Short mmCIF file of C-alpha atoms and ligand atoms in Angstrom, two decimals:
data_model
loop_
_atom_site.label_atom_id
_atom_site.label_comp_id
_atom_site.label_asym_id
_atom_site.label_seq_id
_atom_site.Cartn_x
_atom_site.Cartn_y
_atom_site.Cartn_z
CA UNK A 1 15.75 10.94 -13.01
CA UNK A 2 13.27 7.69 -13.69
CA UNK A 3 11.32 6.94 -10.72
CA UNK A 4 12.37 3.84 -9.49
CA UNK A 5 7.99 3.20 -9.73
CA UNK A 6 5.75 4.25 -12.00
CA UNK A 7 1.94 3.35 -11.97
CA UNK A 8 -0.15 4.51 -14.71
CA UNK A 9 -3.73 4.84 -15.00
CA UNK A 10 -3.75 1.47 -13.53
CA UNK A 11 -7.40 -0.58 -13.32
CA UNK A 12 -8.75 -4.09 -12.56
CA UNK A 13 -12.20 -4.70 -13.03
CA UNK A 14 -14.17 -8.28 -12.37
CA UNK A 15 -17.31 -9.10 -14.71
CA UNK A 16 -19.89 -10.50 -11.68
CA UNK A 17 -23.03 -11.67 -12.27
CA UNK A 18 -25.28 -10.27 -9.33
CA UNK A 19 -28.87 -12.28 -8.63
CA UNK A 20 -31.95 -10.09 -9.91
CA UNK A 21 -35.23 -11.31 -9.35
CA UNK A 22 -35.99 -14.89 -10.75
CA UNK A 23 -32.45 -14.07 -12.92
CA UNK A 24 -29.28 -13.07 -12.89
CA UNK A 25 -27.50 -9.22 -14.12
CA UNK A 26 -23.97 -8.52 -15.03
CA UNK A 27 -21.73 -5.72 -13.42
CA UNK A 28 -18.68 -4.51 -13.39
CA UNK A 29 -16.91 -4.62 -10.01
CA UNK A 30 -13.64 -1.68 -10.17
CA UNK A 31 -11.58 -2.70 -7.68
CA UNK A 32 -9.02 -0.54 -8.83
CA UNK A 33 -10.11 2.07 -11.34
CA UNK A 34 -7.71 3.92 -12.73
CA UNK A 35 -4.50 5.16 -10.59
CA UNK A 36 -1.33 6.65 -11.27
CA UNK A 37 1.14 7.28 -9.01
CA UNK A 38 5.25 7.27 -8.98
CA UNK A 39 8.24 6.24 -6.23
CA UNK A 40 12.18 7.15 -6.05
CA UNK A 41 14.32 4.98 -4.76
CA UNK A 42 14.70 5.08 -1.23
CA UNK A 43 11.93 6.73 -0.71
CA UNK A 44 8.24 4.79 0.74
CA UNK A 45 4.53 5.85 -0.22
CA UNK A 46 2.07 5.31 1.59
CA UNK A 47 -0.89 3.60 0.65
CA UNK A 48 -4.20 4.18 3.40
CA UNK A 49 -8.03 3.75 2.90
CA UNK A 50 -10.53 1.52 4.51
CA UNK A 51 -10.60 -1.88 3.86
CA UNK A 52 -11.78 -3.45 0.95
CA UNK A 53 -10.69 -0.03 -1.00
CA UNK A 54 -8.20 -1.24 -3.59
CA UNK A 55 -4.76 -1.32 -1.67
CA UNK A 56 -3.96 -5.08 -1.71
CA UNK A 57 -5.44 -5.46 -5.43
CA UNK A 58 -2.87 -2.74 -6.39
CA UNK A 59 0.22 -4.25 -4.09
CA UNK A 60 -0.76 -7.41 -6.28
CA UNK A 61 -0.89 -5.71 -9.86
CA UNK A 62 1.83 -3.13 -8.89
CA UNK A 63 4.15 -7.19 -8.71
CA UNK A 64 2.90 -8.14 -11.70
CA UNK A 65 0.40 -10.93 -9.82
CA UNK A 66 -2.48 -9.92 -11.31
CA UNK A 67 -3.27 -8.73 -14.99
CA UNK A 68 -4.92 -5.46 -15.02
CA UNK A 69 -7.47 -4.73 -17.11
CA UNK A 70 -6.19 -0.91 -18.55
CA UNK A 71 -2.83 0.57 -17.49
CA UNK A 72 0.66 -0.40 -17.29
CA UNK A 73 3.43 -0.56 -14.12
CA UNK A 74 7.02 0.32 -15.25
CA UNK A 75 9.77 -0.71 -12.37
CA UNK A 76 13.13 0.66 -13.52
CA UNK A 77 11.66 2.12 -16.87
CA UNK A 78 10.68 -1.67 -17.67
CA UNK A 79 7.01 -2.64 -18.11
CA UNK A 80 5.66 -5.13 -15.48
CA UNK A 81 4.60 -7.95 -17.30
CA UNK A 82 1.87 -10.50 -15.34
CA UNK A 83 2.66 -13.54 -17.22
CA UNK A 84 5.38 -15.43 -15.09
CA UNK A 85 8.23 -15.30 -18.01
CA UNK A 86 11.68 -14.45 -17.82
CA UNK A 87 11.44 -10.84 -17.72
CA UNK A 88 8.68 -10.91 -14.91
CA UNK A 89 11.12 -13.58 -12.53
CA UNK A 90 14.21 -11.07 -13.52
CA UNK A 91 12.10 -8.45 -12.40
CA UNK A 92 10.59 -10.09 -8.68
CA UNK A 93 14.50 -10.58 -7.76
CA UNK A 94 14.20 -7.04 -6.92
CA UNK A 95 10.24 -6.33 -5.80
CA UNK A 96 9.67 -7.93 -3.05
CA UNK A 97 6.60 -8.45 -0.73
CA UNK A 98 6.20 -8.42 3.04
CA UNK A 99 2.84 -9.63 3.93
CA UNK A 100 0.33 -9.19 7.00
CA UNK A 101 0.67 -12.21 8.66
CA UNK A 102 4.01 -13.49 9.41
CA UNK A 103 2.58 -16.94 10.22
CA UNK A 104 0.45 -17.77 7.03
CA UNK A 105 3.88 -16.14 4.81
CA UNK A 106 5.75 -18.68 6.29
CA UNK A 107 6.15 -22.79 5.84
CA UNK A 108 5.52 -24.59 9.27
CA UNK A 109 7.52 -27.29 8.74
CA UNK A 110 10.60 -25.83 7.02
CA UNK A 111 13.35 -24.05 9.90
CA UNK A 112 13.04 -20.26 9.67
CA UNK A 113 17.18 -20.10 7.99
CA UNK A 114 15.88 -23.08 5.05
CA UNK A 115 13.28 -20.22 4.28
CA UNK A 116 15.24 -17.53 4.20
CA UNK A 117 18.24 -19.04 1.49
CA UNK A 118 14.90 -20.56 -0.43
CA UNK A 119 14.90 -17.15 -2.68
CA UNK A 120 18.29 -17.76 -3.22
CA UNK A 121 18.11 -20.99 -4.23
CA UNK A 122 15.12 -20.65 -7.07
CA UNK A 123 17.04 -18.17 -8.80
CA UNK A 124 19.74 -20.29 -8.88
CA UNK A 125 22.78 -17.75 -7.41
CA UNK A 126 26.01 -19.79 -7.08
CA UNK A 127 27.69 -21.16 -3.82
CA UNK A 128 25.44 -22.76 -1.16
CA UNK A 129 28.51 -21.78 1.26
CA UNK A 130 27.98 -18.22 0.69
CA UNK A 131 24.58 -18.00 0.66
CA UNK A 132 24.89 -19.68 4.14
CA UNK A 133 26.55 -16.94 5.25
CA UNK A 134 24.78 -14.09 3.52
CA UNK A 135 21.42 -15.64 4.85
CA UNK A 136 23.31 -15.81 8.88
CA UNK A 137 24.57 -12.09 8.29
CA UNK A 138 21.58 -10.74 7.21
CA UNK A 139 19.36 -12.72 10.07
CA UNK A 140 21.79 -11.25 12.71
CA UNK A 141 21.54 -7.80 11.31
CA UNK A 142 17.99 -7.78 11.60
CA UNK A 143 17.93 -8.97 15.25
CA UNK A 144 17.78 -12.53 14.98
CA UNK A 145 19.63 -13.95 17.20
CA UNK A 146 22.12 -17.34 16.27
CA UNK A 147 19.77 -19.48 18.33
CA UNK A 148 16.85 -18.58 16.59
CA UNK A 149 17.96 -19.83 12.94
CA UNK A 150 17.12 -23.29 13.03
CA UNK A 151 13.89 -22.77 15.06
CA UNK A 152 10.11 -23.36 13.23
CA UNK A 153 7.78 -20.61 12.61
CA UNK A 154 5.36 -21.64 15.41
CA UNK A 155 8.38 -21.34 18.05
CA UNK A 156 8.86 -17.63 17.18
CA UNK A 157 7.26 -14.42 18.59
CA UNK A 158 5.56 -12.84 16.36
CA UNK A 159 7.79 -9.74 15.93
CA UNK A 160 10.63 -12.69 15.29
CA UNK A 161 8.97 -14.45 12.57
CA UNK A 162 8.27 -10.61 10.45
CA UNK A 163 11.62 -10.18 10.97
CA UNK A 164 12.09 -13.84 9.00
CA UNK A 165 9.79 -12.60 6.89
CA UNK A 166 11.69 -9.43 5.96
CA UNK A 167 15.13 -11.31 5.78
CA UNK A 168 13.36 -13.89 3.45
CA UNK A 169 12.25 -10.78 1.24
CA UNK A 170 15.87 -8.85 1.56
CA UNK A 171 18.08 -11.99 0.58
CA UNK A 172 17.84 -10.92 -3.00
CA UNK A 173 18.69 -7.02 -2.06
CA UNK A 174 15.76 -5.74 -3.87
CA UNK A 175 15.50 -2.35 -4.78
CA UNK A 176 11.19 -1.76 -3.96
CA UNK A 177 9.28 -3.61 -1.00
CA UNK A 178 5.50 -3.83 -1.04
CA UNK A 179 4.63 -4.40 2.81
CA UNK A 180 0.91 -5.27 2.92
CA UNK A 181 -0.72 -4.33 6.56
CA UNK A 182 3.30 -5.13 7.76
CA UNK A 183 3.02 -4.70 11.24
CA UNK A 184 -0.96 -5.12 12.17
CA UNK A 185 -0.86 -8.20 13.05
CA UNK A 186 1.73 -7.69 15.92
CA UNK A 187 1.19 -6.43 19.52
CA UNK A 188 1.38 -2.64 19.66
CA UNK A 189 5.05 -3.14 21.39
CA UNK A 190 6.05 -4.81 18.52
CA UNK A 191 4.47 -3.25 15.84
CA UNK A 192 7.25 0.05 16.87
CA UNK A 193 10.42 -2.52 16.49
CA UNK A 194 9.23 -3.74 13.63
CA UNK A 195 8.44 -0.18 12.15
CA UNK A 196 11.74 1.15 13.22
CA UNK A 197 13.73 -1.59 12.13
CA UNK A 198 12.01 -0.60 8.42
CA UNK A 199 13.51 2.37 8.63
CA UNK A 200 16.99 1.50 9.49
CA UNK A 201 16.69 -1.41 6.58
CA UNK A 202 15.44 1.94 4.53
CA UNK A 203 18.69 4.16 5.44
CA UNK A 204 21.50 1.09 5.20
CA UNK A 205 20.18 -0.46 1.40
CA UNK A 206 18.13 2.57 0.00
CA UNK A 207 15.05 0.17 -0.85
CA UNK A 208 12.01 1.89 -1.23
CA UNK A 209 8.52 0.59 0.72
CA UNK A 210 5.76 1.07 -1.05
CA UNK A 211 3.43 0.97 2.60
CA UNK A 212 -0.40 -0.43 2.92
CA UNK A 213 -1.96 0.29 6.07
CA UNK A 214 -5.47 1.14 7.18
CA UNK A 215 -3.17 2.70 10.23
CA UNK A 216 -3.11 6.17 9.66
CA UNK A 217 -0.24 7.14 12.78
CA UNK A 218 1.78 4.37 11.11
CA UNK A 219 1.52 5.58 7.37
CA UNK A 220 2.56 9.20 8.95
CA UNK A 221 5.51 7.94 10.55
CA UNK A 222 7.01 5.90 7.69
CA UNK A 223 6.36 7.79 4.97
CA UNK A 224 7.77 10.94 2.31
CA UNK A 225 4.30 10.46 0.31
CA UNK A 226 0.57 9.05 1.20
CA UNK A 227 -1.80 8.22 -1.04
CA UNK A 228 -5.51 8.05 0.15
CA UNK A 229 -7.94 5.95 -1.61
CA UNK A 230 -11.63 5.84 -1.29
CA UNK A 231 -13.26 2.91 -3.79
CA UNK A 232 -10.59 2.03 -6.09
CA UNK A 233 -9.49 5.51 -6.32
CA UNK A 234 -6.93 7.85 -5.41
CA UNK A 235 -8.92 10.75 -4.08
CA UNK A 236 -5.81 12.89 -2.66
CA UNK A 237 -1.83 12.70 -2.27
CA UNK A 238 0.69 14.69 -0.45
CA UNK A 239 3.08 14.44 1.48
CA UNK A 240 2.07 13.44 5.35
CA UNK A 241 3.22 17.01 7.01
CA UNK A 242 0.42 18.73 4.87
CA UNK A 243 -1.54 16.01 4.72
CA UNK A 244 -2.53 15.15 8.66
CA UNK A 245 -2.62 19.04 9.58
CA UNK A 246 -4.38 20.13 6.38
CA UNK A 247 -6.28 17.16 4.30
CA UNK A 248 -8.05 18.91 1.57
CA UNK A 249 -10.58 15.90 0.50
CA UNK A 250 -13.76 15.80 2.56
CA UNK A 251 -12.82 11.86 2.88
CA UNK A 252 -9.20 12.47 3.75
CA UNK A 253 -10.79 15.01 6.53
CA UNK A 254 -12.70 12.27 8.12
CA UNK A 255 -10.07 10.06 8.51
CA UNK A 256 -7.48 12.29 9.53
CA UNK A 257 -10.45 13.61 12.10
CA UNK A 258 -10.57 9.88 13.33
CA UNK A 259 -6.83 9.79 15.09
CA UNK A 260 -8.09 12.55 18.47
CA UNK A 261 -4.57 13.29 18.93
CA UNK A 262 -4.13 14.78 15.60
CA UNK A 263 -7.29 16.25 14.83
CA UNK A 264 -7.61 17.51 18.92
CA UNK A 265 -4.55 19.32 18.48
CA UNK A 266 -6.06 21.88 15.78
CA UNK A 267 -9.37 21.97 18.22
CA UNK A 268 -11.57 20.17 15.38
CA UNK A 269 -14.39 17.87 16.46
CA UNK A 270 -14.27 14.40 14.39
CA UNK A 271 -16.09 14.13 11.28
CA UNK A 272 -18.35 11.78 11.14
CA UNK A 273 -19.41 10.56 7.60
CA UNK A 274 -23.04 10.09 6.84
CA UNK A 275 -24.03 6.24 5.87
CA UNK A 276 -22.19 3.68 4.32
CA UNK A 277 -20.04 3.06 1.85
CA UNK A 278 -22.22 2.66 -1.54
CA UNK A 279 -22.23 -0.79 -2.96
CA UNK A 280 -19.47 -1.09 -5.32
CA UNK A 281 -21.36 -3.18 -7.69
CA UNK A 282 -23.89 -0.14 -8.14
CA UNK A 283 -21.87 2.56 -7.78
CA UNK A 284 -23.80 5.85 -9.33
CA UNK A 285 -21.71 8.14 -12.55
CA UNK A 286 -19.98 11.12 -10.84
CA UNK A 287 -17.32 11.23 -7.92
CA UNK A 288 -17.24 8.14 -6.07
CA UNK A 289 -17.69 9.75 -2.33
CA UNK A 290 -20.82 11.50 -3.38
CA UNK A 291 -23.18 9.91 -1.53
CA UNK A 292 -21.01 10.60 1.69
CA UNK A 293 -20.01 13.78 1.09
CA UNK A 294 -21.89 17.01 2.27
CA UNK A 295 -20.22 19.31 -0.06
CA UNK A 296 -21.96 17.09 -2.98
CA UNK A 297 -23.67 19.71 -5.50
CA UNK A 298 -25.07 18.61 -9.42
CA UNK A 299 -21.62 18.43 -10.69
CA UNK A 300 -20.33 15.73 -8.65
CA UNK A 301 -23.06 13.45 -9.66
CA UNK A 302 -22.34 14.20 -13.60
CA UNK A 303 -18.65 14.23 -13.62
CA UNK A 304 -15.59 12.16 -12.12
CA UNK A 305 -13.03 14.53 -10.35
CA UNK A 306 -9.81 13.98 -12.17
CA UNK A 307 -7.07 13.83 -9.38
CA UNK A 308 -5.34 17.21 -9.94
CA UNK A 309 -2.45 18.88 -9.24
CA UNK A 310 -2.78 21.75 -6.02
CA UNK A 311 0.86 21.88 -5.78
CA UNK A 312 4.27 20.39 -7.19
CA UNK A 313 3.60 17.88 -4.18
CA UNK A 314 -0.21 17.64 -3.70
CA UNK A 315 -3.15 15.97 -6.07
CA UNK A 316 -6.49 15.77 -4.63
CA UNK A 317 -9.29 14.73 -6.75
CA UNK A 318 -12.13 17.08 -5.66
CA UNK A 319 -14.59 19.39 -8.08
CA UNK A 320 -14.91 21.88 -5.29
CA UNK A 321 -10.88 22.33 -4.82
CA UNK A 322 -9.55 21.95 -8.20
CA UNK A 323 -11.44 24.86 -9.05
CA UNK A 324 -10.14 27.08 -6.15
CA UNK A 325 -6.78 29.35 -6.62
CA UNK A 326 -4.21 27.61 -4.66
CA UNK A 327 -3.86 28.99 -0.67
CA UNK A 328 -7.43 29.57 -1.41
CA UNK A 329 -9.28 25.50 0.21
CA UNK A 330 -12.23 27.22 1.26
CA UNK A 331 -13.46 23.48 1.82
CA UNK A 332 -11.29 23.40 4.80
CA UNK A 333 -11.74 26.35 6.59
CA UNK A 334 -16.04 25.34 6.41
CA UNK A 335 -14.71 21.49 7.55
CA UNK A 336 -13.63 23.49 10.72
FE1 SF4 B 401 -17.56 15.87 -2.51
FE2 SF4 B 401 -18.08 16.71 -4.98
FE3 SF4 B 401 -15.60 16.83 -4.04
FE4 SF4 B 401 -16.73 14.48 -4.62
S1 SF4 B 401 -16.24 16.11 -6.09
S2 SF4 B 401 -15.54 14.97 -2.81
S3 SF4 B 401 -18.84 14.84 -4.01
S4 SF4 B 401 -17.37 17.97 -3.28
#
């Protein structure tokens, strides 16, 4: 069956001109280099990494907001286009995005139920009676109570106004949501409603999430497949089960080793990674965590791992582990 997603060898780079000396120098900045990934319907991926790794640039290509520079997004076995044309408005009816903050995705002087029919209304759907009413059932189902409809965003909690937010993105019954950081703007208390009431949208209309957090504990509980990236890259995927108790990628080791009451649990003491990130404008030929990583040998600074298949459900992009017969990680076991 076609995925419902499929992201291929996807890259945006930005021509900068950095100062140097009396003068100025051109570089490349990747802030996506070069991913591939793919998502069923019904099903959510999760996206993790630090900030400033790639994940909101690729949310934006993966809708078609952005040109990339190489690669191609098919939704439904249809290329993505990122001019705003027929095909691309056709396709948005059913890719939706939730964003971080409720508040700034919302218009303060519009009532919360004018914002939720507004999808309905630019792609011109018929009866304003019945959208009325598919716009009051949907609210309700998602917890909003009657009273609430006619309120302004700054009246709302802020658990109320993502659930706007979501009914505003569900109106159209779209098959693929992109939630960007959904739920870390919200109070820890509500950041659980909110994720539950994802998954019970998930299980009644089959849409799939693709899901960008920096939150690791979230990403684990919401998804069938994470996708770590480190500098525009994807440096490992599997699915959470295998990848919390056993990440394979030194980088996916330090930030599983980061949340105690995963890492504690296997009795591992938390990694802690050596420096900083490396300037993305200067970034050095080889693997991209080099300069990080204390496995680094001469090959890593020659060559670019290739993300690589371990398993039929695990790709980690690592010199030191593609080479090893699978059951065989020996970078694990000395990450001990
Ligand atoms: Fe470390 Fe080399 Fe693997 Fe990169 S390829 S993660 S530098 S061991």
């Amino acid at each position: 069956m076609t995925p419902l997603l499929q992201v291929q060898n996807l890259a945006k780079h930005y021509a900068v001109r950095i100062p140097d000396g009396l003068g100025h120098r051109r570089a490349t900045l990747r802030a996506v280099d070069g991913i591939s990934f793919s998502l069923s319907a019904g099903q959510t991926l999760g996206l993790v990494g630090e900030s400033g790794c790639g994940k909101t640039t690729t949310a934006r290509l993966v809708l078609g907001l952005m040109q990339a520079t190489q690669g191609r997004v098919l939704f439904e076995g249809q290329s993505v286009p990122s001019t705003r044309d027929a095909t691309w408005r056709d396709l948005r009816q059913r890719m939706q995005m939730v964003y971080q903050n409720p508040l700034g995705a919302l218009d303060r002087r519009l009532p919360v139920i004018t914002q939720v029919l507004e999808p309905l209304r630019i792609h011109h759907r018929s009866d304003p009676l019945e959208h009325m009413e598919q716009a009051q059932a949907l609210m309700a189902s998602l917890g909003l109570a009657k009273s609430l409809w006619s309120r302004y965003p700054h009246e709302l909690s802020g658990g109320q106004r993502q659930r706007v937010v979501l009914s505003r993105a569900l109106i159209l019954k779209p098959s693929l949501l992109v939630c960007d950081e959904p739920v870390s703007a919200l109070d820890v208390s509500i950041q659980a409603q909110v994720i539950n009431l994802l998954q019970d949208v998930q299980e009644l209309m089959g849409v799939a999430y693709l899901f960008i957090s920096h939150d690791l504990k979230v990403v684990r509980q919401v998804s069938d497949q994470v996708a770590v990236m480190y500098l525009g890259q994807i440096v490992e995927q599997a699915p959470p089960a295998q990848l919390f108790s056993e990440p394979l990628h030194p980088y996916s080791q330090a930030l599983v080793s980061a949340i105690p009451s995963l890492w504690n649990r296997q009795q591992k003491t938390k990694i802690v990674l050596q420096g900083e990130p490396p300037n993305p404008l200067s970034l050095q030929s080889g693997c991209v965590f080099q300069q990080r990583c204390p496995y680094a040998e001469d090959r890593c600074r020659e060559q670019s791992p290739i993300l690589t298949p371990l398993t039929s459900e695990r790709q980690v992009a690592c010199h030191m582990l593609a080479q090893k017969p699978q059951g065989q990680n020996t970078l694990v076991e000395s990450c001990s």
